C-alpha positions as a printed Julia matrix, in Angstrom:
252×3 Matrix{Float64}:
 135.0    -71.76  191.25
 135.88   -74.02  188.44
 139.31   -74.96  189.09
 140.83   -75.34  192.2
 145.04   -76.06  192.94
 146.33   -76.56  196.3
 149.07   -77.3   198.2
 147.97   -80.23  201.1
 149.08   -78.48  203.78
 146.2    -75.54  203.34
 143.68   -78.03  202.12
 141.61   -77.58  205.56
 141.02   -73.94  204.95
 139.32   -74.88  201.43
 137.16   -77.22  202.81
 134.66   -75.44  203.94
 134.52   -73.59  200.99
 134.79   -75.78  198.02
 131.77   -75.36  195.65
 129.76   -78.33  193.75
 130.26   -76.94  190.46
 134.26   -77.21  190.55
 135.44   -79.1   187.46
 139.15   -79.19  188.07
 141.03   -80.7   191.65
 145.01   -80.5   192.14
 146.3    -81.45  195.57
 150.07   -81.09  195.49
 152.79   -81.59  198.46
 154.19   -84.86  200.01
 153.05   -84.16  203.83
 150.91   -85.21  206.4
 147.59   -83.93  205.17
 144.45   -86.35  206.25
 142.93   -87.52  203.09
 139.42   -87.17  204.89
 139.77   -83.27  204.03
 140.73   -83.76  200.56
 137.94   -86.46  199.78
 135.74   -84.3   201.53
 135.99   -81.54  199.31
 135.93   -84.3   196.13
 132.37   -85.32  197.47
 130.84   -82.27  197.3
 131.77   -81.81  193.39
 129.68   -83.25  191.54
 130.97   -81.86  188.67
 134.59   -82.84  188.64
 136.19   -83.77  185.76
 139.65   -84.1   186.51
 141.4    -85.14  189.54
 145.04   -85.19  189.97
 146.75   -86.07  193.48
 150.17   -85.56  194.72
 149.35   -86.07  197.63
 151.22   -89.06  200.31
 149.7    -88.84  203.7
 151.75   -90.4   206.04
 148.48   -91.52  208.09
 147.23   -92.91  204.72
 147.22   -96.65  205.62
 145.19   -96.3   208.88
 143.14   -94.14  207.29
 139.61   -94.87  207.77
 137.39   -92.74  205.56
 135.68   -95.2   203.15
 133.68   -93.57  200.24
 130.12   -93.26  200.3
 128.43   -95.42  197.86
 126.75   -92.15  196.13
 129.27   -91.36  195.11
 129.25   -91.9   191.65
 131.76   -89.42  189.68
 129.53   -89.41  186.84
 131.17   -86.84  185.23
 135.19   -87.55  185.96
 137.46   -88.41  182.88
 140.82   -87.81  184.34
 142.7    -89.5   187.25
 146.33   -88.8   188.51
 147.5    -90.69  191.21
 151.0    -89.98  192.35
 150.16   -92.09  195.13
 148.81   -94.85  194.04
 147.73   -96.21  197.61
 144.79   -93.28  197.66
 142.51   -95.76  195.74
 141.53   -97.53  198.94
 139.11   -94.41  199.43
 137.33   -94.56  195.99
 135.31   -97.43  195.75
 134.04   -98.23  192.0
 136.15   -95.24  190.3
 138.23   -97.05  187.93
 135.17   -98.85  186.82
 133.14   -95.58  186.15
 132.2    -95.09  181.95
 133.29   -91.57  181.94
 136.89   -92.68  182.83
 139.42   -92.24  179.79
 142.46   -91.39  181.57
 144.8    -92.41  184.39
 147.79   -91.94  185.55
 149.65   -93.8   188.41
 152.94   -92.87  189.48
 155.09   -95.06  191.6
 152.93   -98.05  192.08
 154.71  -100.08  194.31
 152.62  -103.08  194.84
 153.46  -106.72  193.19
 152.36  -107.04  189.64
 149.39  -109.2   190.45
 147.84  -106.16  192.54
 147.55  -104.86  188.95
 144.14  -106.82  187.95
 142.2   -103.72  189.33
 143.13  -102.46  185.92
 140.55  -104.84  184.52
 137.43  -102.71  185.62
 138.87   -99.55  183.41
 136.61  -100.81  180.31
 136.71   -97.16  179.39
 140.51   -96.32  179.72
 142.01   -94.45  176.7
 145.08   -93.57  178.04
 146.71   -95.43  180.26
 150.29   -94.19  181.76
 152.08   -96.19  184.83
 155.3    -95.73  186.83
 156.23   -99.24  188.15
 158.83   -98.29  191.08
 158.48  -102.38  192.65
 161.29  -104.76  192.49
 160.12  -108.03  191.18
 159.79  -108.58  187.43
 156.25  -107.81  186.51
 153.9   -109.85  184.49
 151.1   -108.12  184.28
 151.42  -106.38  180.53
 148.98  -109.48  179.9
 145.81  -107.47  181.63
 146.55  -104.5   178.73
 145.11  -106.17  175.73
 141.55  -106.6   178.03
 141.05  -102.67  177.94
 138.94  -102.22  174.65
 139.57   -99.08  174.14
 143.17   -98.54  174.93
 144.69   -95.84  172.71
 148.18   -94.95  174.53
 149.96   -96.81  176.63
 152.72   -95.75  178.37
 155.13   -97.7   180.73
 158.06   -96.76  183.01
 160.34   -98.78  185.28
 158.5   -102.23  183.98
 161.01  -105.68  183.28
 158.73  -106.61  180.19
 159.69  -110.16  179.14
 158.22  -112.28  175.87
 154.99  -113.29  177.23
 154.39  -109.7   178.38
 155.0   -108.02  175.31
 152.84  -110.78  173.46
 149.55  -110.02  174.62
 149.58  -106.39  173.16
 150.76  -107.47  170.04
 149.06  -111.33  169.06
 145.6   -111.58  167.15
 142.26  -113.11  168.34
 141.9   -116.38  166.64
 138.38  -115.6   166.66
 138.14  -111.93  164.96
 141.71  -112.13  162.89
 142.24  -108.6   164.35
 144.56  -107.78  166.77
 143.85  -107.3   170.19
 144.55  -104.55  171.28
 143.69  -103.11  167.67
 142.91   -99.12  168.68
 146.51   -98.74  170.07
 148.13   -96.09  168.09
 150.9    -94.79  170.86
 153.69   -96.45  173.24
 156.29   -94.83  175.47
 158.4    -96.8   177.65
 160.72   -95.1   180.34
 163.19   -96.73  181.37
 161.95  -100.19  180.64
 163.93  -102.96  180.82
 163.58  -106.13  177.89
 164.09  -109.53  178.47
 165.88  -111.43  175.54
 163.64  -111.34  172.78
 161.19  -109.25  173.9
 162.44  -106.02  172.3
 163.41  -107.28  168.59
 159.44  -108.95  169.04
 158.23  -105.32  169.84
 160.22  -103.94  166.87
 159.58  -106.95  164.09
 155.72  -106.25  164.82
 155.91  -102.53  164.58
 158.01  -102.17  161.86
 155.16  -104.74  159.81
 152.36  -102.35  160.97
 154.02   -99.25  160.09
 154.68  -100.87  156.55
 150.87  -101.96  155.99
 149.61  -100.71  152.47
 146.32  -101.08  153.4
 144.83   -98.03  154.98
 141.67   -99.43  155.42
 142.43  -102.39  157.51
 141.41  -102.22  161.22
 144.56  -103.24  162.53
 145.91  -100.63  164.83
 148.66   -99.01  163.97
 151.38   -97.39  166.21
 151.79   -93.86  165.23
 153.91   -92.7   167.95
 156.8    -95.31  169.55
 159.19   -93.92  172.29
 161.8    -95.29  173.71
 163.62   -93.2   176.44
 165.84   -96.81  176.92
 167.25   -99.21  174.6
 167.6    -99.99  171.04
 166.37   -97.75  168.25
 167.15   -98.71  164.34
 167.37   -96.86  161.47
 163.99   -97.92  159.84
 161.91   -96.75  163.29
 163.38   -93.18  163.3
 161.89   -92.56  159.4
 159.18   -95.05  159.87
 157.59   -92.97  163.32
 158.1    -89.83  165.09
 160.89   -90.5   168.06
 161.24   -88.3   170.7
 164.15   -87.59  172.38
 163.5    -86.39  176.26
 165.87   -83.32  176.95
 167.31   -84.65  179.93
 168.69   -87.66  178.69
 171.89   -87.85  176.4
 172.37   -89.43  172.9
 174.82   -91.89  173.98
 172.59   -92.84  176.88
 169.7    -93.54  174.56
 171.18   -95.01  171.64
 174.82   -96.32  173.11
């Protein structure tokens, strides 16, 4: 067994069963499934290479399986948490080498909760569903991933000094900082006054750069399901519009 998708409410029966050389995990269903059974079956792959959770036990919070230290995920490259609150059980896995994508969906803790991000030296892709209600002003901890390709952002209030950080460049290198992004996608993101025409100034100066050789990154794909979109950012990069939202709804 190399792939294994399950609905949480039949998780138990799978337990007993699963095998240490499954590569693929998918939980689905909102219910009342213990996570004990579905880490259970998570320790015994040591294989596993992607892991993808919809799973919101209702017990969650008392919860109190912990993660053994062995376990290391060694060979895990893909995380998605639609509940975000399931990292309490895995100790050290956004920190693991192997790790180039995750996926959050509905984080609702405060934006400061968001410096766990700092251990994912290894993130590629990065893609996070803020569902809180205080501005957040944490875009800052983006620029410290080093190897951040796509970034993608729903539900954030992104302000000056958050949109800053992925776009200034180290006084010390003269390269920008965040200078392998190449993709951004913002759902239903709010801007705070400035912040968007900031975003757009910098991207429309990196998508006219004549010198192909330069190591500045350069944004090959920019969404916006919200907001403001000019003239020069339809020609100058592919825009995507999401079937289930209108014309006038994107572009007024």
């Amino acid at each position: 067994l190399r792939v294994l998708t399950v609905d949480s409410d039949y998780v138990d029966y799978f337990t007993p069963k699963a095998r240490p050389s499954l590569k693929c995990l998918k939980i689905e269903g909102l219910y009342s499934t213990s996570p004990d059974s579905v880490i259970q079956i998570i320790d015994q792959s040591e294989l596993l290479e992607v892991l993808e959770l919809d799973v919101w036990p209702k017990q969650l919070a008392s919860a109190s399986y912990t993660a053994p230290s062995s376990l290391t995920f060694r060979h895990l490259k893909t995380v998605d948490l639609r509940s975000p609150e399931i990292l309490m059980h895995f100790t050290g896995i956004l920190s693991l080498p192997t790790l180039d994508s995750l996926t959050i969906g509905s984080y609702g803790g405060t934006p400061e909760e968001l410096v766990f991000l700092r251990a994912c030296s290894s993130i590629q892709i990065l893609d996070i569903s803020y569902a809180g209600e205080v501005s957040n002003e944490a875009a800052r901890i983006f620029p410290l991933l080093p190897r951040l390709r796509k970034l993608a952002l729903s539900g954030f209030m992104l302000s000056v000094d958050d949109i800053l950080p992925l776009l200034l460049v180290d006084d010390d290198t003269g390269l920008y900082r965040c200078q392998k992004l190449e993709a951004l996608t913002f759902g239903q993101c709010s801007f705070g006054e400035g912040a968007a025409q900031l975003l757009l100034d910098t991207i429309k100066a990196r998508c006219e750069a004549s010198d192909v050789d330069t190591r500045v990154a350069r944004f090959v794909h920019v969404h916006f399901f919200e907001g403001i979109c000019p003239e020069w950012l339809k020609i100058a990069v592919r825009q995507i519009v999401p079937l289930n939202y209108s014309k006038e709804y994107l572009f007024g």
